[in-house]
Coordinates of C-alpha atoms and ligand atoms in Angstrom, one line a residue:
M26 CA -35.0 194.9 -29.3
A27 CA -37.8 193.5 -27.1
E28 CA -40.6 195.3 -27.2
L29 CA -43.0 195.9 -24.6
N30 CA -46.3 198.1 -25.4
G31 CA -49.6 197.2 -23.8
K32 CA -48.0 194.3 -21.9
V33 CA -48.0 194.4 -17.7
A34 CA -46.0 192.8 -16.3
L35 CA -45.2 192.0 -12.8
I36 CA -41.8 191.4 -11.2
T37 CA -40.3 189.5 -8.7
G38 CA -38.0 190.8 -6.1
A39 CA -37.7 194.4 -8.1
A40 CA -37.0 196.6 -5.7
R41 CA -33.7 196.5 -6.0
G42 CA -31.1 194.1 -8.2
Q43 CA -31.1 192.4 -11.3
G44 CA -35.7 192.7 -10.4
A45 CA -34.9 197.1 -10.7
A46 CA -33.0 196.4 -14.0
E47 CA -36.1 194.5 -15.8
A48 CA -38.2 197.0 -14.4
R49 CA -36.5 199.8 -15.8
L50 CA -35.7 198.8 -18.6
F51 CA -39.5 196.7 -19.3
V52 CA -40.5 200.0 -18.4
E53 CA -38.0 201.9 -21.3
R54 CA -39.2 199.3 -23.8
G55 CA -42.9 200.4 -23.1
A56 CA -44.7 198.1 -20.2
K57 CA -46.2 198.8 -17.1
V58 CA -44.9 197.1 -14.5
I59 CA -46.0 196.2 -11.1
I60 CA -42.4 196.4 -8.8
T61 CA -42.6 193.8 -5.5
D62 CA -40.5 192.9 -2.6
V63 CA -40.7 193.0 0.7
L64 CA -37.9 195.5 1.2
E65 CA -41.0 198.5 1.0
A66 CA -38.4 201.6 0.6
E67 CA -35.5 200.0 -2.1
G68 CA -38.8 199.6 -3.5
K69 CA -41.2 202.2 -3.3
E70 CA -38.1 204.9 -4.7
L71 CA -37.5 202.5 -7.7
A72 CA -41.3 202.9 -8.3
E73 CA -42.0 206.1 -7.9
S74 CA -38.5 207.4 -10.2
L75 CA -41.0 205.3 -12.8
G76 CA -43.7 207.2 -12.9
E77 CA -47.1 206.4 -13.7
A78 CA -45.6 203.7 -15.8
A79 CA -45.2 201.7 -12.5
I80 CA -46.5 201.1 -9.1
F81 CA -45.0 198.5 -5.8
V82 CA -46.7 196.1 -3.9
R83 CA -45.0 195.1 -0.4
H84 CA -45.8 191.4 -1.3
D85 CA -43.8 188.2 0.3
V86 CA -43.7 185.6 -2.4
T87 CA -44.2 182.6 0.2
D88 CA -47.4 183.9 0.9
T89 CA -50.1 183.2 -0.8
E90 CA -53.0 185.8 0.1
S91 CA -50.0 188.5 -0.5
W92 CA -50.4 187.1 -3.9
D93 CA -53.3 188.0 -3.6
A94 CA -53.4 191.1 -3.2
A95 CA -50.5 192.1 -5.9
V96 CA -51.9 190.6 -8.1
A97 CA -55.3 192.1 -7.3
A98 CA -53.4 195.8 -7.6
G99 CA -51.5 195.3 -9.9
I100 CA -54.7 193.8 -12.4
S101 CA -56.4 197.1 -11.1
A102 CA -53.9 199.8 -11.9
F103 CA -53.5 198.7 -15.1
G104 CA -57.1 196.7 -16.2
R105 CA -54.3 193.2 -16.7
L106 CA -50.9 190.9 -16.4
D107 CA -49.3 189.5 -19.1
V108 CA -45.5 189.0 -17.6
L109 CA -44.5 187.2 -14.4
V110 CA -41.2 187.4 -13.9
N111 CA -40.3 185.4 -10.8
N112 CA -37.1 186.9 -9.3
A113 CA -36.7 187.0 -5.7
A114 CA -34.4 184.2 -3.7
I115 CA -32.5 184.4 -1.0
Y116 CA -29.1 183.2 -1.0
L117 CA -26.8 180.7 1.1
M118 CA -23.1 179.0 -0.1
K119 CA -22.4 176.3 2.7
P120 CA -21.1 173.2 2.5
L121 CA -23.8 170.0 3.0
V122 CA -22.6 168.8 6.0
E123 CA -23.1 172.3 7.5
T124 CA -26.0 173.1 5.8
S125 CA -29.6 173.1 8.0
S126 CA -33.0 171.4 7.0
E127 CA -34.2 174.2 8.8
E128 CA -31.7 176.8 6.1
L129 CA -33.1 174.5 2.9
E130 CA -36.3 174.3 3.8
R131 CA -35.9 178.5 4.0
I132 CA -34.2 178.1 0.9
L133 CA -36.6 176.2 -0.8
K134 CA -39.7 178.2 0.5
V135 CA -39.1 181.5 -1.0
N136 CA -36.6 180.1 -4.5
L137 CA -38.9 177.1 -5.4
L138 CA -42.5 177.8 -3.3
G139 CA -42.6 181.3 -3.7
A140 CA -42.3 180.4 -8.0
F141 CA -44.8 178.0 -7.5
N142 CA -47.4 180.6 -5.7
G143 CA -46.8 183.0 -8.8
I144 CA -48.5 180.3 -11.6
K145 CA -50.2 179.4 -9.9
A146 CA -51.8 182.7 -8.7
V147 CA -51.7 184.8 -11.8
L148 CA -52.9 181.9 -13.8
P149 CA -56.4 183.4 -14.3
A150 CA -56.0 187.4 -15.2
M151 CA -53.5 185.0 -17.8
T152 CA -55.4 182.7 -18.7
A153 CA -58.4 186.3 -19.3
A154 CA -56.1 188.1 -21.5
G155 CA -55.9 185.3 -23.9
G156 CA -52.2 184.5 -22.7
G157 CA -49.4 185.4 -21.2
S158 CA -45.5 185.1 -20.9
I159 CA -43.4 183.6 -17.2
V160 CA -39.7 184.0 -16.6
N161 CA -38.4 182.2 -14.0
I162 CA -35.4 182.9 -13.0
S163 CA -32.9 180.0 -12.2
S164 CA -28.7 180.0 -11.8
Q165 CA -26.0 178.2 -13.3
A166 CA -26.6 176.6 -10.3
G167 CA -29.9 175.3 -11.3
L168 CA -28.1 173.4 -14.6
E169 CA -25.2 172.6 -12.9
G170 CA -24.1 170.6 -9.4
L171 CA -22.0 173.9 -7.7
M172 CA -20.1 173.1 -4.9
N173 CA -21.6 174.4 -1.2
H174 CA -24.9 175.5 -3.0
S175 CA -26.9 171.9 -2.2
A176 CA -30.0 174.6 -0.6
Y177 CA -29.2 176.9 -3.6
G178 CA -28.7 174.7 -5.9
S179 CA -31.5 172.4 -5.5
S180 CA -34.2 175.5 -5.0
K181 CA -32.5 175.8 -8.7
W182 CA -32.9 172.8 -10.5
G183 CA -36.3 172.6 -9.0
L184 CA -37.8 175.6 -10.3
R185 CA -36.3 174.7 -14.0
G186 CA -37.5 171.4 -13.4
L187 CA -41.4 173.0 -12.9
S188 CA -40.8 175.8 -16.3
K189 CA -40.3 172.6 -18.5
I190 CA -43.3 170.9 -16.4
A191 CA -45.9 174.6 -16.2
A192 CA -44.5 175.0 -19.7
L193 CA -46.2 171.7 -20.9
E194 CA -49.5 172.3 -18.7
L195 CA -50.2 175.5 -20.0
G196 CA -48.7 175.7 -23.3
P197 CA -52.6 175.4 -24.3
S198 CA -54.1 178.8 -22.5
Q199 CA -50.8 180.3 -24.2
I200 CA -48.9 180.7 -21.7
R201 CA -45.1 180.3 -22.1
V202 CA -43.1 179.7 -19.5
N203 CA -38.6 179.7 -19.5
S204 CA -36.5 179.3 -17.8
V205 CA -33.3 181.7 -17.5
H206 CA -30.1 181.0 -16.2
P207 CA -27.0 183.9 -15.4
G208 CA -23.9 183.2 -14.1
P209 CA -22.4 185.5 -11.5
I210 CA -24.4 188.9 -12.4
A211 CA -23.2 192.0 -9.5
T212 CA -25.7 192.7 -7.8
P213 CA -26.5 192.9 -3.7
M214 CA -26.7 189.0 -4.0
V215 CA -23.3 188.4 -3.7
P216 CA -21.6 191.5 -3.1
Y217 CA -18.1 190.0 -3.5
L218 CA -18.3 190.2 -6.6
T219 CA -15.9 192.8 -9.2
T220 CA -17.1 194.0 -12.7
G221 CA -15.6 194.5 -15.9
P222 CA -12.6 193.2 -18.1
G223 CA -11.0 190.3 -16.1
S224 CA -13.5 191.0 -12.5
F225 CA -13.9 186.1 -13.3
P226 CA -11.4 185.2 -15.2
T227 CA -12.4 181.4 -14.6
L228 CA -14.8 181.5 -17.0
P229 CA -14.6 182.4 -20.9
L230 CA -15.3 186.1 -21.2
E231 CA -13.6 186.2 -17.8
R232 CA -16.4 189.5 -16.0
S233 CA -18.8 188.5 -13.9
G234 CA -22.4 190.0 -15.5
L235 CA -24.0 193.7 -15.2
P236 CA -27.7 192.8 -14.1
E237 CA -29.2 195.0 -17.4
E238 CA -26.9 192.4 -19.7
V239 CA -29.8 189.5 -18.1
A240 CA -32.6 192.0 -18.3
E241 CA -31.6 192.2 -22.0
L242 CA -33.2 188.1 -21.6
V243 CA -35.6 188.2 -19.6
A244 CA -37.5 191.4 -21.9
F245 CA -37.4 189.0 -25.5
L246 CA -38.4 186.1 -23.5
A247 CA -41.6 188.3 -21.8
S248 CA -42.0 190.0 -25.7
D249 CA -43.9 188.9 -28.4
A250 CA -40.7 188.5 -30.7
A251 CA -40.4 184.9 -28.3
A252 CA -44.0 184.3 -29.4
Y253 CA -43.0 180.5 -30.4
I254 CA -40.2 179.8 -27.3
T255 CA -41.9 177.7 -24.1
G256 CA -40.1 175.3 -21.9
A257 CA -36.7 176.3 -22.7
E258 CA -34.0 177.0 -20.3
V259 CA -30.9 180.2 -21.7
T260 CA -28.7 180.5 -20.0
V261 CA -26.9 184.9 -19.5
D262 CA -23.7 183.5 -18.3
G263 CA -20.2 184.7 -20.2
G264 CA -20.5 181.2 -21.0
L265 CA -19.7 179.4 -17.8
A266 CA -21.9 176.3 -18.4
A267 CA -20.4 176.0 -21.6
G268 CA -18.4 173.1 -20.7
K269 CA -15.3 172.9 -18.4
F270 CA -12.9 176.0 -18.8
I271 CA -9.7 176.2 -18.6
P272 CA -8.3 180.3 -17.2
R273 CA -5.1 181.1 -19.2
N274 CA -2.9 181.1 -16.4
M275 CA -3.5 177.8 -16.0
Q276 CA -3.0 177.1 -19.7
Ligands
NAD13 N1 -26.7 188.1 -8.3 C1 -26.0 186.7 -9.7 O1 -24.8 186.5 -9.1 C2 -27.2 185.5 -10.3 C3 -26.8 184.0 -10.1 C4 -27.6 183.4 -10.7 C5 -29.0 184.1 -10.4 N2 -29.6 184.7 -9.3 C6 -30.6 184.6 -9.2 O2 -31.2 186.1 -10.0 C7 -32.4 186.9 -8.9 C8 -32.3 188.2 -8.6 O3 -30.6 188.3 -7.4 P1 -30.1 189.1 -7.2 O4 -29.1 189.2 -7.8 O5 -30.9 190.1 -7.9 O6 -30.3 189.4 -6.2 P2 -30.5 190.1 -5.3 O7 -30.8 190.2 -3.7 O8 -30.1 192.0 -5.0 O9 -32.0 190.9 -5.2 C9 -33.5 189.4 -5.1 C10 -34.6 190.1 -4.8 O10 -36.1 188.8 -4.3 C11 -35.8 189.8 -2.9 N3 -36.9 188.6 -1.6 C12 -35.7 187.2 -0.9 N4 -36.9 187.1 -0.5 C13 -38.5 187.7 -0.7 C14 -39.8 187.4 -1.2 N5 -39.9 186.4 0.0 N6 -40.5 187.9 -0.7 C15 -41.0 188.3 -1.9 N7 -39.1 188.9 -2.3 C16 -38.2 188.3 -1.8 C17 -34.8 190.0 -2.3 O11 -35.3 191.9 -1.3 C18 -34.2 191.2 -2.9 O12 -34.9 192.0 -3.1 C19 -32.5 185.6 -7.9 O13 -33.6 184.9 -8.6 C20 -31.4 184.5 -8.3 O14 -31.9 183.5 -7.1 C21 -28.1 185.2 -9.1

């Protein structure tokens, strides 16, 4: 079990879904958490439910000034910053021929530029703390080509690459950077997903994942238990990216 005692973590897009599950688990494991999102009501409610260990800051990851304000609010509340989880993202499933350049730009701006802004914004605080851990939430769509995901997939491939470059450049400052690649996870981003045995028969574990299952991996990468892990890409996808799975009814 990854302990996070004494760590201060900023988690973007944490008002709901995986980010909210990460905020809850981080607090359970001893961390203080800065929950940020553009969704104010949900974010405030979550922070209140976590008591003194969490604050909510309204924050748009595309805006560098908003990043500076979120980091400053976190440091003023908790005194330091050790962990950044770049989790905020938006989704689009559409054939490439129907995807406009504006849609591609919008997705890249939130999912890739947002994380880039975040890495730069936390650097001074992490350097002052003597190091830190940055976890970038990419996707299975950032490991393989996924049909009808030209904009979203490009942003997630970009984030995977950015993670490796940041790991190389920030390693000497003892800042670790890793990417996480979830498969289908039941959250408001993909409301059509169901959960439970058999809910996703076309991947090896034959079910969708839960936000809490991603949170366990993110907590591990954020913790000192992962002290020698940087530049890695880790899946949490029920085996989806392992290869070409043949579902039972097609064997
Ligand atoms: N759910 C899945 O199947 C799945 C699969 C692979 C990867 N992911 C990735 O996991 C991460 C979490 O997604 P989720 O499934 O919890 O979805 P979600 O939609 O529930 O959560 C994403 C959050 O990001 C916030 N957000 C969007 N734009 C923002 C902005 N400009 N600034 C700040 N916050 C913003 C949203 O308000 C939302 O609360 C995302 O990076 C997503 O791409 C999800």
